[in-house]
């Protein structure tokens, strides 16, 4: 018999919660304006169903996991990264689905920051005889659950997206050479991380007009395709090449152009965008920072010294770039 009060039982609960967080991550960049959520259904210590929220308007994580579990959900425990919603929106309330499935217990990682749902799951489930409690385990699990909804939490509280600024710099603090060139300060590994993982997990990518004019980037994910991605350019002049890749590559979402970074974020927030990755350039990063709009910095420190040289002539110090993972 599975007993969550024993050391083995607590270790198993920890693994179930971490698995739920791992599943939730698969939805990042695809569920706006909703949060990323993962769920695991466990009966007698065995996983009988798993699920995550894949897209707004689709099944929430709990419902997806319950569908996988089927009849085995009756009497089971559901581990979920976020407090189940208790109000119907585009889909039904998760508390109703959990009660209808006959689960015995629900363990969630963090409370819902949305005041419409926060703290209400326990009361809703108690009416159906279902125990609902917050996970009381270690900080690593709770930190993972909080990280999953960081963008959602900011959007709920402020209406603005969570902004991450990624910069690559040399050991002497250069973001570009004296000719404005920035290809390539960082390593191929760091560039792959940005072009695949970071872009895939973001709702929107933001750059300045000079980056478009100079580098003509695609800004699309180079790994798993993300058709939900929105590309944004901030340009005071609006003078951008009409044949730039971001306008002509046929991506599902049109590229948006704004003349001010704050106005861009306000409009993106109204659109339901919860996370923005800013990849350049320096003027845009500084303007966001000075306005207090940056929530996270990701710095790639390249082991090279540029000085007054062109980047292609930079003095390389070592073989490994320092990368702060997301």
mmCIF file of C-alpha atoms in Angstrom:
data_model
loop_
_atom_site.group_PDB
_atom_site.id
_atom_site.type_symbol
_atom_site.label_atom_id
_atom_site.label_comp_id
_atom_site.label_asym_id
_atom_site.label_seq_id
_atom_site.Cartn_x
_atom_site.Cartn_y
_atom_site.Cartn_z
ATOM 1 C CA UNK A 1 0.000 0.000 0.000
ATOM 2 C CA UNK A 2 1.377 3.404 -0.997
ATOM 3 C CA UNK A 3 1.794 5.632 2.066
ATOM 4 C CA UNK A 4 2.751 9.242 1.440
ATOM 5 C CA UNK A 5 3.646 9.731 5.104
ATOM 6 C CA UNK A 6 6.659 7.380 4.960
ATOM 7 C CA UNK A 7 10.142 8.401 3.720
ATOM 8 C CA UNK A 8 9.691 6.254 0.621
ATOM 9 C CA UNK A 9 6.257 7.720 0.068
ATOM 10 C CA UNK A 10 7.557 11.286 0.373
ATOM 11 C CA UNK A 11 10.361 10.519 -2.076
ATOM 12 C CA UNK A 12 7.810 9.091 -4.505
ATOM 13 C CA UNK A 13 5.590 12.175 -4.151
ATOM 14 C CA UNK A 14 8.585 14.353 -4.927
ATOM 15 C CA UNK A 15 9.262 12.392 -8.102
ATOM 16 C CA UNK A 16 5.598 12.658 -9.141
ATOM 17 C CA UNK A 17 5.656 16.428 -8.666
ATOM 18 C CA UNK A 18 8.902 16.803 -10.592
ATOM 19 C CA UNK A 19 7.432 14.704 -13.384
ATOM 20 C CA UNK A 20 4.403 16.993 -13.478
ATOM 21 C CA UNK A 21 6.741 20.010 -13.765
ATOM 22 C CA UNK A 22 8.643 18.306 -16.570
ATOM 23 C CA UNK A 23 5.403 17.730 -18.453
ATOM 24 C CA UNK A 24 4.247 21.317 -17.912
ATOM 25 C CA UNK A 25 7.387 22.651 -19.576
ATOM 26 C CA UNK A 26 6.261 21.102 -22.874
ATOM 27 C CA UNK A 27 3.485 23.677 -23.100
ATOM 28 C CA UNK A 28 5.677 26.743 -22.549
ATOM 29 C CA UNK A 29 5.368 29.127 -25.476
ATOM 30 C CA UNK A 30 2.085 27.618 -26.660
ATOM 31 C CA UNK A 31 -0.611 28.255 -24.030
ATOM 32 C CA UNK A 32 -0.938 32.037 -23.727
ATOM 33 C CA UNK A 33 -2.689 33.639 -21.956
ATOM 34 C CA UNK A 34 -2.900 30.549 -19.734
ATOM 35 C CA UNK A 35 -0.186 29.165 -17.451
ATOM 36 C CA UNK A 36 1.930 26.081 -18.120
ATOM 37 C CA UNK A 37 0.614 23.182 -16.040
ATOM 38 C CA UNK A 38 1.449 19.494 -15.781
ATOM 39 C CA UNK A 39 -0.398 16.695 -13.963
ATOM 40 C CA UNK A 40 0.232 13.075 -12.984
ATOM 41 C CA UNK A 41 -2.442 10.607 -11.828
ATOM 42 C CA UNK A 42 -1.175 7.990 -9.369
ATOM 43 C CA UNK A 43 -2.949 4.956 -7.985
ATOM 44 C CA UNK A 44 -1.323 2.615 -5.441
ATOM 45 C CA UNK A 45 2.054 4.201 -6.141
ATOM 46 C CA UNK A 46 1.853 3.681 -9.905
ATOM 47 C CA UNK A 47 1.416 6.362 -12.568
ATOM 48 C CA UNK A 48 -1.799 5.653 -14.479
ATOM 49 C CA UNK A 49 -2.134 8.918 -16.399
ATOM 50 C CA UNK A 50 -0.121 11.990 -17.397
ATOM 51 C CA UNK A 51 -1.004 15.234 -19.110
ATOM 52 C CA UNK A 52 -0.076 18.862 -19.692
ATOM 53 C CA UNK A 53 -1.827 21.940 -20.995
ATOM 54 C CA UNK A 54 -0.970 22.074 -24.696
ATOM 55 C CA UNK A 55 -2.944 25.053 -25.949
ATOM 56 C CA UNK A 56 -5.413 27.669 -24.691
ATOM 57 C CA UNK A 57 -8.925 26.407 -25.329
ATOM 58 C CA UNK A 58 -7.779 22.789 -25.095
ATOM 59 C CA UNK A 59 -7.822 20.381 -22.184
ATOM 60 C CA UNK A 60 -6.172 21.583 -19.011
ATOM 61 C CA UNK A 61 -3.436 19.350 -17.620
ATOM 62 C CA UNK A 62 -5.690 17.646 -15.072
ATOM 63 C CA UNK A 63 -8.311 16.766 -17.664
ATOM 64 C CA UNK A 64 -5.687 15.469 -20.102
ATOM 65 C CA UNK A 65 -4.189 13.270 -17.385
ATOM 66 C CA UNK A 66 -7.602 12.009 -16.260
ATOM 67 C CA UNK A 67 -8.470 11.030 -19.815
ATOM 68 C CA UNK A 68 -5.268 8.998 -20.025
ATOM 69 C CA UNK A 69 -6.020 7.335 -16.698
ATOM 70 C CA UNK A 70 -9.618 6.470 -17.537
ATOM 71 C CA UNK A 71 -11.347 4.315 -14.919
ATOM 72 C CA UNK A 72 -8.059 3.970 -13.025
ATOM 73 C CA UNK A 73 -8.474 7.584 -11.846
ATOM 74 C CA UNK A 74 -11.135 6.546 -9.334
ATOM 75 C CA UNK A 75 -9.599 6.572 -5.861
ATOM 76 C CA UNK A 76 -6.289 7.939 -7.232
ATOM 77 C CA UNK A 77 -4.143 10.913 -6.246
ATOM 78 C CA UNK A 78 -3.516 13.671 -8.776
ATOM 79 C CA UNK A 79 -0.254 15.634 -8.567
ATOM 80 C CA UNK A 80 -0.451 18.949 -10.373
ATOM 81 C CA UNK A 81 1.947 21.889 -10.558
ATOM 82 C CA UNK A 82 -0.722 24.583 -10.095
ATOM 83 C CA UNK A 83 -3.846 24.776 -7.974
ATOM 84 C CA UNK A 84 -6.735 23.417 -10.089
ATOM 85 C CA UNK A 85 -9.085 26.041 -11.478
ATOM 86 C CA UNK A 86 -12.517 26.150 -9.867
ATOM 87 C CA UNK A 87 -14.262 28.396 -12.403
ATOM 88 C CA UNK A 88 -15.226 27.478 -15.933
ATOM 89 C CA UNK A 89 -13.648 29.576 -18.676
ATOM 90 C CA UNK A 90 -13.120 28.494 -22.263
ATOM 91 C CA UNK A 91 -13.269 24.967 -20.857
ATOM 92 C CA UNK A 92 -14.896 23.527 -17.743
ATOM 93 C CA UNK A 93 -13.494 23.870 -14.243
ATOM 94 C CA UNK A 94 -10.821 21.324 -13.356
ATOM 95 C CA UNK A 95 -12.294 20.837 -9.890
ATOM 96 C CA UNK A 96 -15.499 19.573 -11.531
ATOM 97 C CA UNK A 97 -13.543 17.147 -13.710
ATOM 98 C CA UNK A 98 -11.546 15.852 -10.755
ATOM 99 C CA UNK A 99 -14.684 15.318 -8.689
ATOM 100 C CA UNK A 100 -16.481 13.585 -11.570
ATOM 101 C CA UNK A 101 -13.517 11.238 -12.056
ATOM 102 C CA UNK A 102 -13.782 10.114 -8.434
ATOM 103 C CA UNK A 103 -10.207 10.909 -7.412
ATOM 104 C CA UNK A 104 -9.474 10.673 -3.699
ATOM 105 C CA UNK A 105 -6.789 13.338 -3.325
ATOM 106 C CA UNK A 106 -5.223 16.270 -5.155
ATOM 107 C CA UNK A 107 -1.745 17.631 -4.377
ATOM 108 C CA UNK A 108 -0.756 20.909 -6.076
ATOM 109 C CA UNK A 109 2.518 22.806 -6.156
ATOM 110 C CA UNK A 110 1.628 26.512 -6.030
ATOM 111 C CA UNK A 111 -1.519 28.544 -5.523
ATOM 112 C CA UNK A 112 -3.193 30.116 -8.538
ATOM 113 C CA UNK A 113 -2.196 33.818 -8.732
ATOM 114 C CA UNK A 114 -5.524 34.585 -10.412
ATOM 115 C CA UNK A 115 -7.816 35.893 -7.624
ATOM 116 C CA UNK A 116 -10.790 34.283 -9.382
ATOM 117 C CA UNK A 117 -9.348 30.866 -8.563
ATOM 118 C CA UNK A 118 -6.810 31.359 -5.796
ATOM 119 C CA UNK A 119 -7.558 29.311 -2.677
ATOM 120 C CA UNK A 120 -10.896 28.029 -3.953
ATOM 121 C CA UNK A 121 -9.973 24.546 -5.178
ATOM 122 C CA UNK A 122 -9.867 23.056 -1.702
ATOM 123 C CA UNK A 123 -13.389 24.172 -0.849
ATOM 124 C CA UNK A 124 -14.774 23.115 -4.220
ATOM 125 C CA UNK A 125 -13.248 19.640 -4.005
ATOM 126 C CA UNK A 126 -14.179 19.173 -0.334
ATOM 127 C CA UNK A 127 -17.832 19.313 -1.345
ATOM 128 C CA UNK A 128 -17.208 16.173 -3.415
ATOM 129 C CA UNK A 129 -15.242 14.449 -0.642
ATOM 130 C CA UNK A 130 -11.872 14.984 -2.347
ATOM 131 C CA UNK A 131 -8.872 15.955 -0.217
ATOM 132 C CA UNK A 132 -6.977 18.889 -1.740
ATOM 133 C CA UNK A 133 -3.684 20.054 -0.263
ATOM 134 C CA UNK A 134 -0.598 21.989 -1.198
ATOM 135 C CA UNK A 135 2.635 20.073 -1.650
ATOM 136 C CA UNK A 136 4.767 20.446 1.481
ATOM 137 C CA UNK A 137 7.993 18.920 0.202
ATOM 138 C CA UNK A 138 11.341 20.431 -0.705
ATOM 139 C CA UNK A 139 12.096 23.839 -2.167
ATOM 140 C CA UNK A 140 13.357 22.500 -5.510
ATOM 141 C CA UNK A 141 9.907 21.250 -6.455
ATOM 142 C CA UNK A 142 8.178 24.417 -5.319
ATOM 143 C CA UNK A 143 10.726 26.595 -7.157
ATOM 144 C CA UNK A 144 10.121 24.613 -10.348
ATOM 145 C CA UNK A 145 6.363 25.102 -10.014
ATOM 146 C CA UNK A 146 6.747 28.838 -9.392
ATOM 147 C CA UNK A 147 9.083 29.208 -12.368
ATOM 148 C CA UNK A 148 6.535 27.587 -14.668
ATOM 149 C CA UNK A 149 3.993 30.317 -13.954
ATOM 150 C CA UNK A 150 6.348 33.299 -13.564
ATOM 151 C CA UNK A 151 5.140 34.884 -16.810
ATOM 152 C CA UNK A 152 1.494 34.126 -16.062
ATOM 153 C CA UNK A 153 1.829 35.586 -12.562
ATOM 154 C CA UNK A 154 3.254 38.868 -13.827
ATOM 155 C CA UNK A 155 0.609 39.120 -16.532
ATOM 156 C CA UNK A 156 -2.175 38.560 -13.990
ATOM 157 C CA UNK A 157 -0.726 41.158 -11.607
ATOM 158 C CA UNK A 158 0.269 43.885 -14.094
ATOM 159 C CA UNK A 159 -1.194 43.106 -17.504
ATOM 160 C CA UNK A 160 2.344 43.144 -18.909
ATOM 161 C CA UNK A 161 4.446 40.273 -20.237
ATOM 162 C CA UNK A 162 7.428 38.825 -18.366
ATOM 163 C CA UNK A 163 10.500 40.220 -20.147
ATOM 164 C CA UNK A 164 13.769 38.321 -20.532
ATOM 165 C CA UNK A 165 16.742 40.113 -22.066
ATOM 166 C CA UNK A 166 19.487 37.944 -23.514
ATOM 167 C CA UNK A 167 22.878 39.488 -24.214
ATOM 168 C CA UNK A 168 26.186 38.079 -25.444
ATOM 169 C CA UNK A 169 29.353 39.909 -24.427
ATOM 170 C CA UNK A 170 33.094 39.528 -24.567
ATOM 171 C CA UNK A 171 35.412 39.398 -21.566
ATOM 172 C CA UNK A 172 36.120 43.100 -22.026
ATOM 173 C CA UNK A 173 32.411 43.902 -21.874
ATOM 174 C CA UNK A 174 31.845 44.479 -25.585
ATOM 175 C CA UNK A 175 28.436 43.670 -27.096
ATOM 176 C CA UNK A 176 29.660 44.540 -30.591
ATOM 177 C CA UNK A 177 32.793 45.839 -32.271
ATOM 178 C CA UNK A 178 33.468 49.440 -33.296
ATOM 179 C CA UNK A 179 31.779 48.797 -36.650
ATOM 180 C CA UNK A 180 28.540 47.614 -35.007
ATOM 181 C CA UNK A 181 29.184 43.959 -35.813
ATOM 182 C CA UNK A 182 28.061 41.343 -33.312
ATOM 183 C CA UNK A 183 28.441 38.103 -35.326
ATOM 184 C CA UNK A 184 29.538 36.078 -33.624
ATOM 185 C CA UNK A 185 30.469 36.974 -30.071
ATOM 186 C CA UNK A 186 28.897 33.853 -28.587
ATOM 187 C CA UNK A 187 29.616 30.210 -29.368
ATOM 188 C CA UNK A 188 27.591 27.985 -31.668
ATOM 189 C CA UNK A 189 26.289 26.129 -28.599
ATOM 190 C CA UNK A 190 25.003 29.349 -27.024
ATOM 191 C CA UNK A 191 23.386 30.421 -30.293
ATOM 192 C CA UNK A 192 21.626 27.058 -30.590
ATOM 193 C CA UNK A 193 20.302 27.480 -27.052
ATOM 194 C CA UNK A 194 18.830 30.869 -27.950
ATOM 195 C CA UNK A 195 17.475 29.897 -31.355
ATOM 196 C CA UNK A 196 15.881 26.663 -30.154
ATOM 197 C CA UNK A 197 15.130 26.453 -26.434
ATOM 198 C CA UNK A 198 14.608 30.129 -25.607
ATOM 199 C CA UNK A 199 12.577 30.970 -28.701
ATOM 200 C CA UNK A 200 10.496 27.824 -28.443
ATOM 201 C CA UNK A 201 9.517 28.658 -24.858
ATOM 202 C CA UNK A 202 8.656 32.325 -25.488
ATOM 203 C CA UNK A 203 5.377 33.866 -26.587
ATOM 204 C CA UNK A 204 7.146 36.683 -28.421
ATOM 205 C CA UNK A 205 10.617 37.680 -29.633
ATOM 206 C CA UNK A 206 11.549 41.363 -29.595
ATOM 207 C CA UNK A 207 14.419 43.145 -31.361
ATOM 208 C CA UNK A 208 15.297 46.700 -32.313
ATOM 209 C CA UNK A 209 15.087 48.095 -35.815
ATOM 210 C CA UNK A 210 18.869 48.229 -36.203
ATOM 211 C CA UNK A 211 19.100 44.477 -35.607
ATOM 212 C CA UNK A 212 16.663 43.896 -38.476
ATOM 213 C CA UNK A 213 18.516 46.284 -40.805
ATOM 214 C CA UNK A 214 21.969 44.946 -39.973
ATOM 215 C CA UNK A 215 21.470 41.197 -39.379
ATOM 216 C CA UNK A 216 18.179 40.358 -41.165
ATOM 217 C CA UNK A 217 17.351 37.613 -38.624
ATOM 218 C CA UNK A 218 14.448 35.181 -38.900
ATOM 219 C CA UNK A 219 13.817 35.117 -35.111
ATOM 220 C CA UNK A 220 12.022 31.781 -35.554
ATOM 221 C CA UNK A 221 12.783 28.726 -33.449
ATOM 222 C CA UNK A 222 15.533 26.624 -35.013
ATOM 223 C CA UNK A 223 14.555 23.563 -32.992
ATOM 224 C CA UNK A 224 10.987 22.446 -32.500
ATOM 225 C CA UNK A 225 8.754 24.639 -34.645
ATOM 226 C CA UNK A 226 6.704 27.197 -32.722
ATOM 227 C CA UNK A 227 3.843 28.473 -34.861
ATOM 228 C CA UNK A 228 2.510 30.418 -31.875
ATOM 229 C CA UNK A 229 5.541 32.712 -31.764
ATOM 230 C CA UNK A 230 4.976 36.446 -32.297
ATOM 231 C CA UNK A 231 7.859 38.547 -33.636
ATOM 232 C CA UNK A 232 8.131 42.184 -32.594
ATOM 233 C CA UNK A 233 10.325 45.036 -33.819
ATOM 234 C CA UNK A 234 10.762 48.307 -31.948
ATOM 235 C CA UNK A 235 11.803 51.057 -34.341
ATOM 236 C CA UNK A 236 11.287 54.767 -33.729
ATOM 237 C CA UNK A 237 11.717 55.595 -37.408
ATOM 238 C CA UNK A 238 9.781 52.614 -38.757
ATOM 239 C CA UNK A 239 12.353 52.518 -41.550
ATOM 240 C CA UNK A 240 12.675 48.762 -42.034
ATOM 241 C CA UNK A 241 13.500 46.754 -45.183
ATOM 242 C CA UNK A 242 10.265 45.510 -46.709
ATOM 243 C CA UNK A 243 12.058 42.385 -47.913
ATOM 244 C CA UNK A 244 13.391 41.517 -44.439
ATOM 245 C CA UNK A 245 12.957 37.855 -43.539
ATOM 246 C CA UNK A 246 10.631 38.647 -40.642
ATOM 247 C CA UNK A 247 8.146 40.110 -43.147
ATOM 248 C CA UNK A 248 8.549 37.690 -46.040
ATOM 249 C CA UNK A 249 9.205 34.187 -44.690
ATOM 250 C CA UNK A 250 5.541 33.165 -44.511
ATOM 251 C CA UNK A 251 5.429 32.498 -40.753
ATOM 252 C CA UNK A 252 1.863 32.095 -39.377
ATOM 253 C CA UNK A 253 1.893 35.258 -37.254
ATOM 254 C CA UNK A 254 2.492 38.678 -38.792
ATOM 255 C CA UNK A 255 5.483 40.611 -37.439
ATOM 256 C CA UNK A 256 4.402 43.561 -35.304
ATOM 257 C CA UNK A 257 6.191 46.914 -35.426
ATOM 258 C CA UNK A 258 6.064 49.537 -32.649
ATOM 259 C CA UNK A 259 7.819 52.875 -32.158
ATOM 260 C CA UNK A 260 8.176 52.466 -28.381
ATOM 261 C CA UNK A 261 9.087 49.495 -26.189
ATOM 262 C CA UNK A 262 6.620 50.236 -23.412
ATOM 263 C CA UNK A 263 3.754 50.669 -25.844
ATOM 264 C CA UNK A 264 4.774 47.393 -27.450
ATOM 265 C CA UNK A 265 4.637 45.533 -24.131
ATOM 266 C CA UNK A 266 1.318 47.100 -23.185
ATOM 267 C CA UNK A 267 -0.251 46.029 -26.471
ATOM 268 C CA UNK A 268 1.275 42.548 -26.250
ATOM 269 C CA UNK A 269 -0.157 42.233 -22.763
ATOM 270 C CA UNK A 270 -3.613 43.127 -24.065
ATOM 271 C CA UNK A 271 -3.153 40.435 -26.720
ATOM 272 C CA UNK A 272 -2.579 37.850 -23.991
ATOM 273 C CA UNK A 273 1.169 37.535 -24.573
ATOM 274 C CA UNK A 274 2.726 36.607 -21.227
ATOM 275 C CA UNK A 275 6.441 36.267 -22.059
ATOM 276 C CA UNK A 276 8.801 38.235 -24.284
ATOM 277 C CA UNK A 277 12.404 37.400 -25.148
ATOM 278 C CA UNK A 278 14.446 40.439 -26.142
ATOM 279 C CA UNK A 279 17.461 39.482 -28.267
ATOM 280 C CA UNK A 280 18.751 42.906 -29.223
ATOM 281 C CA UNK A 281 20.074 45.323 -29.651
ATOM 282 C CA UNK A 282 21.777 47.275 -26.957
ATOM 283 C CA UNK A 283 19.619 50.405 -27.255
ATOM 284 C CA UNK A 284 16.462 48.351 -26.804
ATOM 285 C CA UNK A 285 17.897 46.471 -23.820
ATOM 286 C CA UNK A 286 18.927 49.733 -22.156
ATOM 287 C CA UNK A 287 15.544 51.353 -22.755
ATOM 288 C CA UNK A 288 13.764 48.347 -21.239
ATOM 289 C CA UNK A 289 16.098 48.346 -18.245
ATOM 290 C CA UNK A 290 15.797 52.072 -17.613
ATOM 291 C CA UNK A 291 12.010 51.743 -17.675
ATOM 292 C CA UNK A 292 12.159 48.936 -15.108
ATOM 293 C CA UNK A 293 10.607 46.470 -17.542
ATOM 294 C CA UNK A 294 13.209 43.673 -17.448
ATOM 295 C CA UNK A 295 12.369 40.675 -15.271
ATOM 296 C CA UNK A 296 15.286 38.403 -16.143
ATOM 297 C CA UNK A 297 18.714 38.804 -17.706
ATOM 298 C CA UNK A 298 20.479 35.972 -19.493
ATOM 299 C CA UNK A 299 24.153 36.683 -20.115
ATOM 300 C CA UNK A 300 26.386 34.683 -22.428
ATOM 301 C CA UNK A 301 30.006 35.508 -21.599
ATOM 302 C CA UNK A 302 32.318 34.641 -24.480
ATOM 303 C CA UNK A 303 35.982 33.837 -23.700
ATOM 304 C CA UNK A 304 37.398 36.414 -26.089
ATOM 305 C CA UNK A 305 38.658 40.004 -26.037
ATOM 306 C CA UNK A 306 37.517 42.346 -28.814
ATOM 307 C CA UNK A 307 39.152 45.648 -27.923
ATOM 308 C CA UNK A 308 39.454 47.803 -31.045
ATOM 309 C CA UNK A 309 39.397 44.826 -33.396
ATOM 310 C CA UNK A 310 36.661 43.414 -35.532
ATOM 311 C CA UNK A 311 34.903 40.437 -33.954
ATOM 312 C CA UNK A 312 36.465 38.105 -36.520
ATOM 313 C CA UNK A 313 39.871 39.190 -35.200
ATOM 314 C CA UNK A 314 39.025 38.969 -31.484
ATOM 315 C CA UNK A 315 41.573 37.259 -29.249
ATOM 316 C CA UNK A 316 40.168 33.965 -28.002
ATOM 317 C CA UNK A 317 41.053 33.082 -24.403
ATOM 318 C CA UNK A 318 39.514 29.638 -23.990
ATOM 319 C CA UNK A 319 37.257 27.030 -25.494
ATOM 320 C CA UNK A 320 34.079 27.203 -23.406
ATOM 321 C CA UNK A 321 31.427 29.919 -23.265
ATOM 322 C CA UNK A 322 29.700 30.589 -19.959
ATOM 323 C CA UNK A 323 25.974 30.210 -20.366
ATOM 324 C CA UNK A 324 23.332 30.939 -17.779
ATOM 325 C CA UNK A 325 20.623 28.439 -18.538
ATOM 326 C CA UNK A 326 16.947 29.299 -18.338
#
